[in-house]
Amino acid sequence: VSAFLLNRSSDLFIFWEGKMEKNIDVAIIMGSDSDLPIMKDSAKFLDNMGISYEMKILSVHRCPDEAIDYAKNLKNRGVKAIIAGAGGAAHLPGIFAAVNTCPVIGVPIHSKALNGIDSLYSIVQMPSGIPVATVAINGAKNAAILATQIIGVSNEDIRNKLADFKAGLKDAVMEKDAKLQDVGYENY
């Protein structure tokens, strides 16, 4: 198996097993298009941080070969974190964690039958040796923040952007408190 890198403008591409693919920092994966309204929050946050990503719909139940092939190839593309959202049985994050060494962040998706508790338990209860960091049900934005923190360990620019983001959170709370103190709870 041979591989080579090609830099086209500011993008870095990899040619691997007969396919040309763009290098990315984060892979955002979901098991169904019904997960997209939740998972787009990951993409929005990564866009704001200037972090490259790719978003895919891959079901380990309906197209297992394609999902596993994609998961196995991510390490060759420079991926630093994987965000995997899944509902119900929610095997997607665990399978991705099982077949590569990239950190995987699971997003349990709210389901009608059990309100997302089934998804949460499926993702958080991984066996020893196959960890999946797990955020809250429908917590796709927090998954992107965690992926950004992982990347920030070795990227000062990203660390600075995260510091600005966190300072903005503080400023928003202080503004709300100032308004409450000014107008009182009845007029807030």
PDB file of C-alpha atoms in Angstrom:
ATOM      1  CA  VAL A   1       0.000   0.000   0.000  1.00  0.00           C
ATOM      2  CA  SER A   2       1.439   3.347  -0.968  1.00  0.00           C
ATOM      3  CA  ALA A   3       0.521   6.864   0.049  1.00  0.00           C
ATOM      4  CA  PHE A   4       1.714  10.346  -0.817  1.00  0.00           C
ATOM      5  CA  LEU A   5       0.726  13.870   0.133  1.00  0.00           C
ATOM      6  CA  LEU A   6      -0.167  16.669  -2.260  1.00  0.00           C
ATOM      7  CA  ASN A   7      -0.477  20.300  -1.198  1.00  0.00           C
ATOM      8  CA  ARG A   8      -3.004  22.101  -3.409  1.00  0.00           C
ATOM      9  CA  SER A   9      -3.275  25.792  -2.446  1.00  0.00           C
ATOM     10  CA  SER A  10      -3.834  25.820   1.315  1.00  0.00           C
ATOM     11  CA  ASP A  11      -5.348  22.332   1.469  1.00  0.00           C
ATOM     12  CA  LEU A  12      -3.378  19.179   2.100  1.00  0.00           C
ATOM     13  CA  PHE A  13      -4.529  16.074   0.263  1.00  0.00           C
ATOM     14  CA  ILE A  14      -3.537  12.457   0.697  1.00  0.00           C
ATOM     15  CA  PHE A  15      -3.565   9.817  -1.998  1.00  0.00           C
ATOM     16  CA  TRP A  16      -4.317   6.534  -0.268  1.00  0.00           C
ATOM     17  CA  GLU A  17      -5.323   3.208  -1.790  1.00  0.00           C
ATOM     18  CA  GLY A  18      -6.371   4.797  -5.073  1.00  0.00           C
ATOM     19  CA  LYS A  19      -8.379   7.679  -3.544  1.00  0.00           C
ATOM     20  CA  MET A  20      -7.463  11.331  -3.173  1.00  0.00           C
ATOM     21  CA  GLU A  21      -8.791  12.735   0.091  1.00  0.00           C
ATOM     22  CA  LYS A  22      -8.372  16.051   1.847  1.00  0.00           C
ATOM     23  CA  ASN A  23      -6.573  16.010   5.190  1.00  0.00           C
ATOM     24  CA  ILE A  24      -8.848  17.147   8.002  1.00  0.00           C
ATOM     25  CA  ASP A  25      -8.502  17.806  11.724  1.00  0.00           C
ATOM     26  CA  VAL A  26     -11.885  16.432  12.807  1.00  0.00           C
ATOM     27  CA  ALA A  27     -14.285  13.859  11.379  1.00  0.00           C
ATOM     28  CA  ILE A  28     -17.946  14.404  12.233  1.00  0.00           C
ATOM     29  CA  ILE A  29     -19.894  11.206  11.739  1.00  0.00           C
ATOM     30  CA  MET A  30     -23.566  10.429  12.235  1.00  0.00           C
ATOM     31  CA  GLY A  31     -25.563   7.266  11.763  1.00  0.00           C
ATOM     32  CA  SER A  32     -28.524   8.890  10.006  1.00  0.00           C
ATOM     33  CA  ASP A  33     -29.553  12.138   8.356  1.00  0.00           C
ATOM     34  CA  SER A  34     -32.089  12.516  11.170  1.00  0.00           C
ATOM     35  CA  ASP A  35     -29.064  13.285  13.399  1.00  0.00           C
ATOM     36  CA  LEU A  36     -28.026  16.262  11.249  1.00  0.00           C
ATOM     37  CA  PRO A  37     -30.115  18.920  13.071  1.00  0.00           C
ATOM     38  CA  ILE A  38     -28.107  18.087  16.219  1.00  0.00           C
ATOM     39  CA  MET A  39     -24.709  17.368  14.652  1.00  0.00           C
ATOM     40  CA  LYS A  40     -24.604  20.618  12.677  1.00  0.00           C
ATOM     41  CA  ASP A  41     -23.814  22.338  15.992  1.00  0.00           C
ATOM     42  CA  SER A  42     -20.414  20.609  15.922  1.00  0.00           C
ATOM     43  CA  ALA A  43     -19.744  21.909  12.424  1.00  0.00           C
ATOM     44  CA  LYS A  44     -20.785  25.466  13.319  1.00  0.00           C
ATOM     45  CA  PHE A  45     -18.401  25.580  16.279  1.00  0.00           C
ATOM     46  CA  LEU A  46     -15.497  24.140  14.269  1.00  0.00           C
ATOM     47  CA  ASP A  47     -16.217  26.678  11.502  1.00  0.00           C
ATOM     48  CA  ASN A  48     -15.973  29.479  14.085  1.00  0.00           C
ATOM     49  CA  MET A  49     -12.650  28.106  15.341  1.00  0.00           C
ATOM     50  CA  GLY A  50     -11.235  27.712  11.827  1.00  0.00           C
ATOM     51  CA  ILE A  51     -10.766  23.952  12.256  1.00  0.00           C
ATOM     52  CA  SER A  52     -10.993  21.717   9.195  1.00  0.00           C
ATOM     53  CA  TYR A  53     -13.495  18.878   9.298  1.00  0.00           C
ATOM     54  CA  GLU A  54     -15.508  16.511   7.194  1.00  0.00           C
ATOM     55  CA  MET A  55     -19.093  15.466   7.911  1.00  0.00           C
ATOM     56  CA  LYS A  56     -20.368  12.019   6.894  1.00  0.00           C
ATOM     57  CA  ILE A  57     -23.473   9.871   7.298  1.00  0.00           C
ATOM     58  CA  LEU A  58     -22.343   6.279   7.864  1.00  0.00           C
ATOM     59  CA  SER A  59     -24.322   3.579   9.609  1.00  0.00           C
ATOM     60  CA  VAL A  60     -22.357   0.703  11.143  1.00  0.00           C
ATOM     61  CA  HIS A  61     -25.573  -1.310  10.981  1.00  0.00           C
ATOM     62  CA  ARG A  62     -26.658  -0.513   7.414  1.00  0.00           C
ATOM     63  CA  CYS A  63     -23.295  -0.059   5.662  1.00  0.00           C
ATOM     64  CA  PRO A  64     -20.738  -1.618   8.033  1.00  0.00           C
ATOM     65  CA  ASP A  65     -17.967  -2.166   5.472  1.00  0.00           C
ATOM     66  CA  GLU A  66     -18.013   1.459   4.309  1.00  0.00           C
ATOM     67  CA  ALA A  67     -18.161   2.805   7.873  1.00  0.00           C
ATOM     68  CA  ILE A  68     -15.261   0.650   9.066  1.00  0.00           C
ATOM     69  CA  ASP A  69     -13.139   1.397   5.970  1.00  0.00           C
ATOM     70  CA  TYR A  70     -13.703   5.120   6.519  1.00  0.00           C
ATOM     71  CA  ALA A  71     -12.858   4.824  10.226  1.00  0.00           C
ATOM     72  CA  LYS A  72      -9.656   2.904   9.542  1.00  0.00           C
ATOM     73  CA  ASN A  73      -8.470   5.485   6.987  1.00  0.00           C
ATOM     74  CA  LEU A  74      -8.896   8.537   9.259  1.00  0.00           C
ATOM     75  CA  LYS A  75      -5.497   8.220  10.959  1.00  0.00           C
ATOM     76  CA  ASN A  76      -3.830   8.443   7.536  1.00  0.00           C
ATOM     77  CA  ARG A  77      -5.586  11.765   6.892  1.00  0.00           C
ATOM     78  CA  GLY A  78      -4.214  13.616   9.912  1.00  0.00           C
ATOM     79  CA  VAL A  79      -7.444  13.444  11.915  1.00  0.00           C
ATOM     80  CA  LYS A  80      -6.909  14.528  15.506  1.00  0.00           C
ATOM     81  CA  ALA A  81     -10.426  13.824  16.859  1.00  0.00           C
ATOM     82  CA  ILE A  82     -13.622  12.091  15.800  1.00  0.00           C
ATOM     83  CA  ILE A  83     -17.088  13.292  16.782  1.00  0.00           C
ATOM     84  CA  ALA A  84     -19.623  10.500  16.363  1.00  0.00           C
ATOM     85  CA  GLY A  85     -23.323  11.039  16.948  1.00  0.00           C
ATOM     86  CA  ALA A  86     -25.725   8.133  17.184  1.00  0.00           C
ATOM     87  CA  GLY A  87     -29.147   7.313  18.558  1.00  0.00           C
ATOM     88  CA  GLY A  88     -30.803   4.148  19.788  1.00  0.00           C
ATOM     89  CA  ALA A  89     -28.305   1.281  19.932  1.00  0.00           C
ATOM     90  CA  ALA A  90     -25.619   3.923  19.194  1.00  0.00           C
ATOM     91  CA  HIS A  91     -22.780   1.636  18.147  1.00  0.00           C
ATOM     92  CA  LEU A  92     -21.142   4.149  15.793  1.00  0.00           C
ATOM     93  CA  PRO A  93     -18.792   5.863  18.295  1.00  0.00           C
ATOM     94  CA  GLY A  94     -17.652   2.545  19.751  1.00  0.00           C
ATOM     95  CA  ILE A  95     -16.875   1.002  16.371  1.00  0.00           C
ATOM     96  CA  PHE A  96     -14.857   4.069  15.380  1.00  0.00           C
ATOM     97  CA  ALA A  97     -12.961   3.858  18.688  1.00  0.00           C
ATOM     98  CA  ALA A  98     -12.340   0.144  18.183  1.00  0.00           C
ATOM     99  CA  VAL A  99     -10.682   0.415  14.765  1.00  0.00           C
ATOM    100  CA  ASN A 100      -8.359   3.403  15.176  1.00  0.00           C
ATOM    101  CA  THR A 101      -6.343   5.351  17.727  1.00  0.00           C
ATOM    102  CA  CYS A 102      -7.878   8.816  17.279  1.00  0.00           C
ATOM    103  CA  PRO A 103      -9.810  10.151  20.270  1.00  0.00           C
ATOM    104  CA  VAL A 104     -13.539   9.587  19.750  1.00  0.00           C
ATOM    105  CA  ILE A 105     -16.188  11.851  21.269  1.00  0.00           C
ATOM    106  CA  GLY A 106     -19.655  10.327  21.328  1.00  0.00           C
ATOM    107  CA  VAL A 107     -22.821  12.386  21.045  1.00  0.00           C
ATOM    108  CA  PRO A 108     -25.868  10.470  22.254  1.00  0.00           C
ATOM    109  CA  ILE A 109     -28.825  11.523  20.110  1.00  0.00           C
ATOM    110  CA  HIS A 110     -32.260  11.917  21.678  1.00  0.00           C
ATOM    111  CA  SER A 111     -34.516   9.058  20.633  1.00  0.00           C
ATOM    112  CA  LYS A 112     -38.304   8.860  20.794  1.00  0.00           C
ATOM    113  CA  ALA A 113     -38.452   5.498  22.537  1.00  0.00           C
ATOM    114  CA  LEU A 114     -36.225   6.179  25.551  1.00  0.00           C
ATOM    115  CA  ASN A 115     -35.458   9.924  25.308  1.00  0.00           C
ATOM    116  CA  GLY A 116     -31.793   9.337  24.481  1.00  0.00           C
ATOM    117  CA  ILE A 117     -30.989   7.368  27.628  1.00  0.00           C
ATOM    118  CA  ASP A 118     -30.492   4.268  25.458  1.00  0.00           C
ATOM    119  CA  SER A 119     -28.008   6.198  23.297  1.00  0.00           C
ATOM    120  CA  LEU A 120     -26.209   7.594  26.330  1.00  0.00           C
ATOM    121  CA  TYR A 121     -25.801   4.175  27.955  1.00  0.00           C
ATOM    122  CA  SER A 122     -24.673   2.587  24.679  1.00  0.00           C
ATOM    123  CA  ILE A 123     -21.942   5.170  24.178  1.00  0.00           C
ATOM    124  CA  VAL A 124     -20.732   5.704  27.733  1.00  0.00           C
ATOM    125  CA  GLN A 125     -20.532   1.998  28.686  1.00  0.00           C
ATOM    126  CA  MET A 126     -17.581   1.029  26.490  1.00  0.00           C
ATOM    127  CA  PRO A 127     -15.399  -1.923  27.489  1.00  0.00           C
ATOM    128  CA  SER A 128     -11.947  -1.448  28.984  1.00  0.00           C
ATOM    129  CA  GLY A 129      -9.408  -0.460  26.350  1.00  0.00           C
ATOM    130  CA  ILE A 130     -11.911   1.167  23.960  1.00  0.00           C
ATOM    131  CA  PRO A 131     -12.714   4.561  25.498  1.00  0.00           C
ATOM    132  CA  VAL A 132     -15.229   6.986  24.028  1.00  0.00           C
ATOM    133  CA  ALA A 133     -15.486  10.419  25.620  1.00  0.00           C
ATOM    134  CA  THR A 134     -19.203  11.096  25.919  1.00  0.00           C
ATOM    135  CA  VAL A 135     -21.038  14.408  26.110  1.00  0.00           C
ATOM    136  CA  ALA A 136     -24.645  15.129  27.074  1.00  0.00           C
ATOM    137  CA  ILE A 137     -27.600  13.933  25.042  1.00  0.00           C
ATOM    138  CA  ASN A 138     -27.689  16.141  21.917  1.00  0.00           C
ATOM    139  CA  GLY A 139     -24.454  17.808  23.120  1.00  0.00           C
ATOM    140  CA  ALA A 140     -22.858  18.210  19.690  1.00  0.00           C
ATOM    141  CA  LYS A 141     -21.520  21.700  20.436  1.00  0.00           C
ATOM    142  CA  ASN A 142     -19.733  20.434  23.563  1.00  0.00           C
ATOM    143  CA  ALA A 143     -18.285  17.609  21.469  1.00  0.00           C
ATOM    144  CA  ALA A 144     -16.798  20.196  19.109  1.00  0.00           C
ATOM    145  CA  ILE A 145     -15.452  22.208  22.042  1.00  0.00           C
ATOM    146  CA  LEU A 146     -13.784  19.060  23.411  1.00  0.00           C
ATOM    147  CA  ALA A 147     -12.331  18.242  19.970  1.00  0.00           C
ATOM    148  CA  THR A 148     -11.018  21.816  19.802  1.00  0.00           C
ATOM    149  CA  GLN A 149      -9.407  21.412  23.228  1.00  0.00           C
ATOM    150  CA  ILE A 150      -7.728  18.198  22.032  1.00  0.00           C
ATOM    151  CA  ILE A 151      -6.326  20.013  19.004  1.00  0.00           C
ATOM    152  CA  GLY A 152      -5.370  22.984  21.173  1.00  0.00           C
ATOM    153  CA  VAL A 153      -2.958  20.856  23.213  1.00  0.00           C
ATOM    154  CA  SER A 154      -0.468  21.191  20.362  1.00  0.00           C
ATOM    155  CA  ASN A 155      -1.743  24.348  18.635  1.00  0.00           C
ATOM    156  CA  GLU A 156      -1.287  27.707  20.344  1.00  0.00           C
ATOM    157  CA  ASP A 157      -3.528  29.558  17.882  1.00  0.00           C
ATOM    158  CA  ILE A 158      -6.424  27.230  18.704  1.00  0.00           C
ATOM    159  CA  ARG A 159      -5.704  27.567  22.441  1.00  0.00           C
ATOM    160  CA  ASN A 160      -5.951  31.351  22.084  1.00  0.00           C
ATOM    161  CA  LYS A 161      -9.252  31.076  20.193  1.00  0.00           C
ATOM    162  CA  LEU A 162     -10.595  28.836  22.954  1.00  0.00           C
ATOM    163  CA  ALA A 163      -9.499  31.333  25.601  1.00  0.00           C
ATOM    164  CA  ASP A 164     -11.373  34.078  23.721  1.00  0.00           C
ATOM    165  CA  PHE A 165     -14.444  31.845  23.467  1.00  0.00           C
ATOM    166  CA  LYS A 166     -14.402  31.124  27.217  1.00  0.00           C
ATOM    167  CA  ALA A 167     -13.901  34.826  28.002  1.00  0.00           C
ATOM    168  CA  GLY A 168     -16.988  35.522  25.874  1.00  0.00           C
ATOM    169  CA  LEU A 169     -18.988  33.075  27.989  1.00  0.00           C
ATOM    170  CA  LYS A 170     -17.970  34.953  31.122  1.00  0.00           C
ATOM    171  CA  ASP A 171     -18.802  38.331  29.578  1.00  0.00           C
ATOM    172  CA  ALA A 172     -22.286  37.122  28.593  1.00  0.00           C
ATOM    173  CA  VAL A 173     -23.037  35.978  32.147  1.00  0.00           C
ATOM    174  CA  MET A 174     -21.747  39.256  33.642  1.00  0.00           C
ATOM    175  CA  GLU A 175     -23.943  41.263  31.254  1.00  0.00           C
ATOM    176  CA  LYS A 176     -27.005  39.247  32.240  1.00  0.00           C
ATOM    177  CA  ASP A 177     -26.257  39.722  35.924  1.00  0.00           C
ATOM    178  CA  ALA A 178     -25.778  43.463  35.448  1.00  0.00           C
ATOM    179  CA  LYS A 179     -29.164  43.663  33.718  1.00  0.00           C
ATOM    180  CA  LEU A 180     -30.813  41.658  36.533  1.00  0.00           C
ATOM    181  CA  GLN A 181     -29.280  43.971  39.144  1.00  0.00           C
ATOM    182  CA  ASP A 182     -30.382  47.015  37.159  1.00  0.00           C
ATOM    183  CA  VAL A 183     -33.999  46.101  36.366  1.00  0.00           C
ATOM    184  CA  GLY A 184     -34.814  43.431  38.989  1.00  0.00           C
ATOM    185  CA  TYR A 185     -36.280  40.020  38.411  1.00  0.00           C
ATOM    186  CA  GLU A 186     -39.817  41.335  37.751  1.00  0.00           C
ATOM    187  CA  ASN A 187     -38.676  43.379  34.733  1.00  0.00           C
ATOM    188  CA  TYR A 188     -35.910  41.108  33.452  1.00  0.00           C
TER     189      TYR A 188
END
